[in-house]
PDB file of C-alpha atoms in Angstrom:
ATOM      1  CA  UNK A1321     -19.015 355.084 157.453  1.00 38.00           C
ATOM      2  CA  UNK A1322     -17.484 357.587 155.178  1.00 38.00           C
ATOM      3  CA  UNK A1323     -14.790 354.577 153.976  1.00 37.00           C
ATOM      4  CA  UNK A1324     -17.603 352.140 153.169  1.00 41.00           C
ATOM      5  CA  UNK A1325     -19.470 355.023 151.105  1.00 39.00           C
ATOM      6  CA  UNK A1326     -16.183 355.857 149.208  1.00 40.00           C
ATOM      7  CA  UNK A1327     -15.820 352.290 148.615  1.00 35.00           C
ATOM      8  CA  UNK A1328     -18.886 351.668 146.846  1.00 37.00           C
ATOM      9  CA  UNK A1329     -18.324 354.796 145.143  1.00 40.00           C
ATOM     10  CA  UNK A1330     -14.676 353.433 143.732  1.00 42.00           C
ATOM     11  CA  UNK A1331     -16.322 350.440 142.820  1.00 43.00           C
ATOM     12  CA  UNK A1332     -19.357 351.316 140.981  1.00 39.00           C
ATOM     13  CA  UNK A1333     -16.887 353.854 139.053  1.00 41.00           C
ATOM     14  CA  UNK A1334     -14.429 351.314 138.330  1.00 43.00           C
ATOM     15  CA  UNK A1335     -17.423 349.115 136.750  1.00 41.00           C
ATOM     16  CA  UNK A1336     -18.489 351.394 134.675  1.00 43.00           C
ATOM     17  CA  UNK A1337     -15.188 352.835 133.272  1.00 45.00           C
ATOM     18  CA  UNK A1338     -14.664 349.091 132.525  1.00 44.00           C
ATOM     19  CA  UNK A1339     -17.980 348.281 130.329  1.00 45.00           C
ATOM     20  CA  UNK A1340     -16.639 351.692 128.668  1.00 48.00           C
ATOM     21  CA  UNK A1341     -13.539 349.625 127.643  1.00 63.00           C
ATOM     22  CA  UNK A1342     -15.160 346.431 126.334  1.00 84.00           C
ATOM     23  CA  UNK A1343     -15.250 347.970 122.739  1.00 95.00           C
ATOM     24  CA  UNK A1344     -13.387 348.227 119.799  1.00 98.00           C
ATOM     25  CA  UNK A1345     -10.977 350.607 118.214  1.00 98.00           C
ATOM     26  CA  UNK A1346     -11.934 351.700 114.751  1.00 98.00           C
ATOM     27  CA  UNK A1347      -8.641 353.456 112.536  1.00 98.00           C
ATOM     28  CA  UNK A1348     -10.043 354.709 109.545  1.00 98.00           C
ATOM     29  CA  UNK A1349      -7.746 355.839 107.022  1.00 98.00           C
ATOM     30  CA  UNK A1350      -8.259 358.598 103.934  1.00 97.00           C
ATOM     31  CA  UNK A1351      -5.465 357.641 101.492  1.00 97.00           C
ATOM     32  CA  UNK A1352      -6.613 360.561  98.500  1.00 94.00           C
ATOM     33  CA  UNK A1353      -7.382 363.473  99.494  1.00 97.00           C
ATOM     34  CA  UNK A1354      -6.776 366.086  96.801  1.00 95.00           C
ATOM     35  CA  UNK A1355      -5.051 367.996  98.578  1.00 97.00           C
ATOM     36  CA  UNK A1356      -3.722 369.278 103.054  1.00 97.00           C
ATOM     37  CA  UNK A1357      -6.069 372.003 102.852  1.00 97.00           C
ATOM     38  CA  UNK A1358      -8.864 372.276 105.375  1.00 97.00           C
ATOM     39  CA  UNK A1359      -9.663 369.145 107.968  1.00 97.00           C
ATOM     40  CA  UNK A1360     -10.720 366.240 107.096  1.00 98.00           C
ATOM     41  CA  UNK A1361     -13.053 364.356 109.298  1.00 97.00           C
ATOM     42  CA  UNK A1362     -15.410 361.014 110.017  1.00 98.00           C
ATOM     43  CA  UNK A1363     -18.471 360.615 111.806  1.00 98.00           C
ATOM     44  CA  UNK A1364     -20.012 357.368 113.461  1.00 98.00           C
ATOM     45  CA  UNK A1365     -23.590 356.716 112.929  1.00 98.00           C
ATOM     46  CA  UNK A1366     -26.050 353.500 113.315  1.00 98.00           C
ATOM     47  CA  UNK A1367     -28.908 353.302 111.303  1.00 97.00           C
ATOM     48  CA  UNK A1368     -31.489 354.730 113.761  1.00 97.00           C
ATOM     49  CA  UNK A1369     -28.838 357.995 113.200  1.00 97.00           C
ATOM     50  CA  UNK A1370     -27.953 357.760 109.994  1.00 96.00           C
ATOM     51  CA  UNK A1371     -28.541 360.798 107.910  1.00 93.00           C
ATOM     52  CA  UNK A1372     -31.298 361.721 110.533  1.00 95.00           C
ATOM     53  CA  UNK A1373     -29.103 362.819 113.587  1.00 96.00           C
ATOM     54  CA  UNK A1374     -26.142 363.576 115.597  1.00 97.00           C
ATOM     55  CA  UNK A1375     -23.339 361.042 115.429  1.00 97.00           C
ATOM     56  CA  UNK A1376     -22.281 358.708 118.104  1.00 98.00           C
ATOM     57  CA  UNK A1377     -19.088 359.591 117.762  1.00 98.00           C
ATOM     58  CA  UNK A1378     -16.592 362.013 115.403  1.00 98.00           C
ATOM     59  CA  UNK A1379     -12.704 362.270 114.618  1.00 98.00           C
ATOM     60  CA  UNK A1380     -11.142 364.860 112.977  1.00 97.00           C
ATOM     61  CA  UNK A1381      -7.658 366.071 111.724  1.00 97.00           C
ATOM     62  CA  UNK A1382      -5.278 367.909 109.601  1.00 97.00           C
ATOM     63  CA  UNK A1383      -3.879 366.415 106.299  1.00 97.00           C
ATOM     64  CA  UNK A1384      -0.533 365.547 106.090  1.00 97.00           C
ATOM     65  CA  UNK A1385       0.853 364.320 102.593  1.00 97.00           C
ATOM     66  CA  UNK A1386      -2.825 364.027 100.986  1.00 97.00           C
ATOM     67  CA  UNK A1387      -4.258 361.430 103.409  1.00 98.00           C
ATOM     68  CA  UNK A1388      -5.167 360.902 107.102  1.00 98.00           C
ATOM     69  CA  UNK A1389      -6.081 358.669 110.058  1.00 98.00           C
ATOM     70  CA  UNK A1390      -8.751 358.737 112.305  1.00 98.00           C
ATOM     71  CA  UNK A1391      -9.986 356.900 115.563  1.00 98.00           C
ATOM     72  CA  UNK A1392     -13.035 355.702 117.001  1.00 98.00           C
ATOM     73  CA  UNK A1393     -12.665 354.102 120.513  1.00 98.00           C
ATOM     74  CA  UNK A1394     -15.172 352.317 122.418  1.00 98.00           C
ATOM     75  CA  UNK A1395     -17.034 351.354 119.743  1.00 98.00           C
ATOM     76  CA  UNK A1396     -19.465 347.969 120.595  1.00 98.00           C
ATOM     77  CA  UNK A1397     -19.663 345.738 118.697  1.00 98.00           C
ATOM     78  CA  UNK A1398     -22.874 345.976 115.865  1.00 98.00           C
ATOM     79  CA  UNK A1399     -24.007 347.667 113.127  1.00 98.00           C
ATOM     80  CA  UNK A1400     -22.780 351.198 111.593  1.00 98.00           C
ATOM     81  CA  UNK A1401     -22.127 353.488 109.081  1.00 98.00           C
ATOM     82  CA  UNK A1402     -19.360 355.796 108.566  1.00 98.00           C
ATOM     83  CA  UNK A1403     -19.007 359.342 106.563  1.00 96.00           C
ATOM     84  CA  UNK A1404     -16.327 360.918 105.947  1.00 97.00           C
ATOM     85  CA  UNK A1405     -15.903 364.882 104.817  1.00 97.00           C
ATOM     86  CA  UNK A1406     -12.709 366.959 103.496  1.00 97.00           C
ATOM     87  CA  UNK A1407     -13.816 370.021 104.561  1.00 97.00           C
ATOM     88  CA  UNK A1408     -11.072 372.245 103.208  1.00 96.00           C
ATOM     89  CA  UNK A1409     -12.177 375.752 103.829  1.00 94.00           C
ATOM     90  CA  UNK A1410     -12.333 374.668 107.353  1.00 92.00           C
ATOM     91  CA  UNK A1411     -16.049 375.833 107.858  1.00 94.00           C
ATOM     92  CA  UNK A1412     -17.445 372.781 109.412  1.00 90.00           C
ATOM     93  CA  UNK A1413     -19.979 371.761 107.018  1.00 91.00           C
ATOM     94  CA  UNK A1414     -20.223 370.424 103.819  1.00 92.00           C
ATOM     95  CA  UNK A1415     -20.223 372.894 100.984  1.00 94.00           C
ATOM     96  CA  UNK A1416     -22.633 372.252  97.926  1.00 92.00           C
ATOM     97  CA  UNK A1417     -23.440 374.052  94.341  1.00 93.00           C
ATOM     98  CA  UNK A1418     -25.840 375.963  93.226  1.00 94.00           C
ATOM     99  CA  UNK A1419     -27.327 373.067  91.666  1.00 92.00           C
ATOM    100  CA  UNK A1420     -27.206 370.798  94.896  1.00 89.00           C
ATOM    101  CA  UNK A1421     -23.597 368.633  93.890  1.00 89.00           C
ATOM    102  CA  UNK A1422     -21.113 368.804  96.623  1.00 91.00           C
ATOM    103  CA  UNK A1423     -18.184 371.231  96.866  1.00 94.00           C
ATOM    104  CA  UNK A1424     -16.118 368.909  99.121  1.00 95.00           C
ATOM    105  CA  UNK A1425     -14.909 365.638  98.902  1.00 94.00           C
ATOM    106  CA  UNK A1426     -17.161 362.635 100.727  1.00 94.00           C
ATOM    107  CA  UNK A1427     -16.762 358.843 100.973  1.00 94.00           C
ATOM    108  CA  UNK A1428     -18.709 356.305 103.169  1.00 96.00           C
ATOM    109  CA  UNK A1429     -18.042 353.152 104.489  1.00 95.00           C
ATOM    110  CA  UNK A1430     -19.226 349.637 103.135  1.00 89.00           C
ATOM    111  CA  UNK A1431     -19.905 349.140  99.541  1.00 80.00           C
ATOM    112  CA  UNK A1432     -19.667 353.370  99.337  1.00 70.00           C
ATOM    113  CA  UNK A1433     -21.627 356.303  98.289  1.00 63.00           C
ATOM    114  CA  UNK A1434     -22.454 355.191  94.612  1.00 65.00           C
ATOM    115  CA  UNK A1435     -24.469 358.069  92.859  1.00 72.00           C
ATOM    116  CA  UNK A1436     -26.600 360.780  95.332  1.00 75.00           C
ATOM    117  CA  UNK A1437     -27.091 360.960  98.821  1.00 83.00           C
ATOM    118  CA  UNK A1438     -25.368 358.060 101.083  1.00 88.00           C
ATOM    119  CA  UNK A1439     -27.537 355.845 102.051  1.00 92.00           C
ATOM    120  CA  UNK A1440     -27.324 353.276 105.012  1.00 95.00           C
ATOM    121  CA  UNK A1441     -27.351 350.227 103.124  1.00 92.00           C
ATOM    122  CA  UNK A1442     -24.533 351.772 100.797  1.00 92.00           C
ATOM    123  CA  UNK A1443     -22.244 352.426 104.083  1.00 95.00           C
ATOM    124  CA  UNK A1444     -23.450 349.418 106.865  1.00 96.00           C
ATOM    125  CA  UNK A1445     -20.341 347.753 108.191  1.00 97.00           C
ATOM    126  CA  UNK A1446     -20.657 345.277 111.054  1.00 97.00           C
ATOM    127  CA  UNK A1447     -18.177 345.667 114.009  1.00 98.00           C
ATOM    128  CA  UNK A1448     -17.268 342.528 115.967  1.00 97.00           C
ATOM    129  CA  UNK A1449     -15.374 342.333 118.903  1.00 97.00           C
ATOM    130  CA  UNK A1450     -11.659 342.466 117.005  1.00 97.00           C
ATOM    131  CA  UNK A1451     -10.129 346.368 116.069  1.00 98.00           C
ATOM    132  CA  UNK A1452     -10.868 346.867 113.044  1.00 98.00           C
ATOM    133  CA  UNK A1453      -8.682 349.102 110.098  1.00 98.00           C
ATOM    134  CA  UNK A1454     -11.051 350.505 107.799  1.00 97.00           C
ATOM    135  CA  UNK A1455     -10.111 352.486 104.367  1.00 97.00           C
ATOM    136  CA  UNK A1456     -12.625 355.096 103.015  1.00 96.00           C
ATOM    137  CA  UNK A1457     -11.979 356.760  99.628  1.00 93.00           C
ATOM    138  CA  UNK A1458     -13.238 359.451  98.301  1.00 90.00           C
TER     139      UNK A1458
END
């Protein structure tokens, strides 16, 4: 009895670390930073998240020679937006003025931020069932 029960066990685990696996890998790359100070970092939204919640996912890491990769894994494929923050007094948020501009360097993916807040028609990629190598400037 106890080998049939850690049998099913095995292979309900083993189905769902596979539908875990069915998604794609997302490398986004920051070519121009201003500078190694800090961390840079992305965050993965859709558009029920977007600016209104937590992220699905996040990546961070340390500058090296004014740019930096990041990684996504697992991502289905869809809809989804991507920020992007060089937070380089390593406090964890983004930094603004007194008169509401940021401190910090930002980009978004898609078309990009344009001029104010990012908005989700501004940064909507679609991800399809290939990897995918995205570049975000800021």
């Amino acid at each position: 009895m106890k080998t049939i029960i850690f049998l099913v066990l095995a292979i309900v685990s083993g189905l769902s670390f596979g539908q875990n696996e069915n998604g794609v890998t997302l490398t986004i790359t920051i070519p121009n930073l201003s500078n190694n100070d800090g961390e840079a970092s992305a965050a993965l939204y859709n558009e029920a998240t977007f600016m209104k919640a937590a992220p699905l996912q996040t990546s961070a890491a340390i500058p090296k020679n004014n740019a930096v990769t990041l990684v996504f894994e697992n991502v289905k494929p869809g809809a989804y937006g991507i920020i992007t923050l060089h937070d380089t007094n390593g406090n964890g948020r983004m930094d603004f003025e007194a008169n509401g501009m940021p401190k910090e360097d930002y980009g978004v993916s898609g078309s990009g931020a344009g001029f104010g807040p990012p908005s989700w028609s501004n940064a909507e990629i679609t991800v399809g069932k290939e990897n995918m190598d995205i570049e975000i400037r800021m």
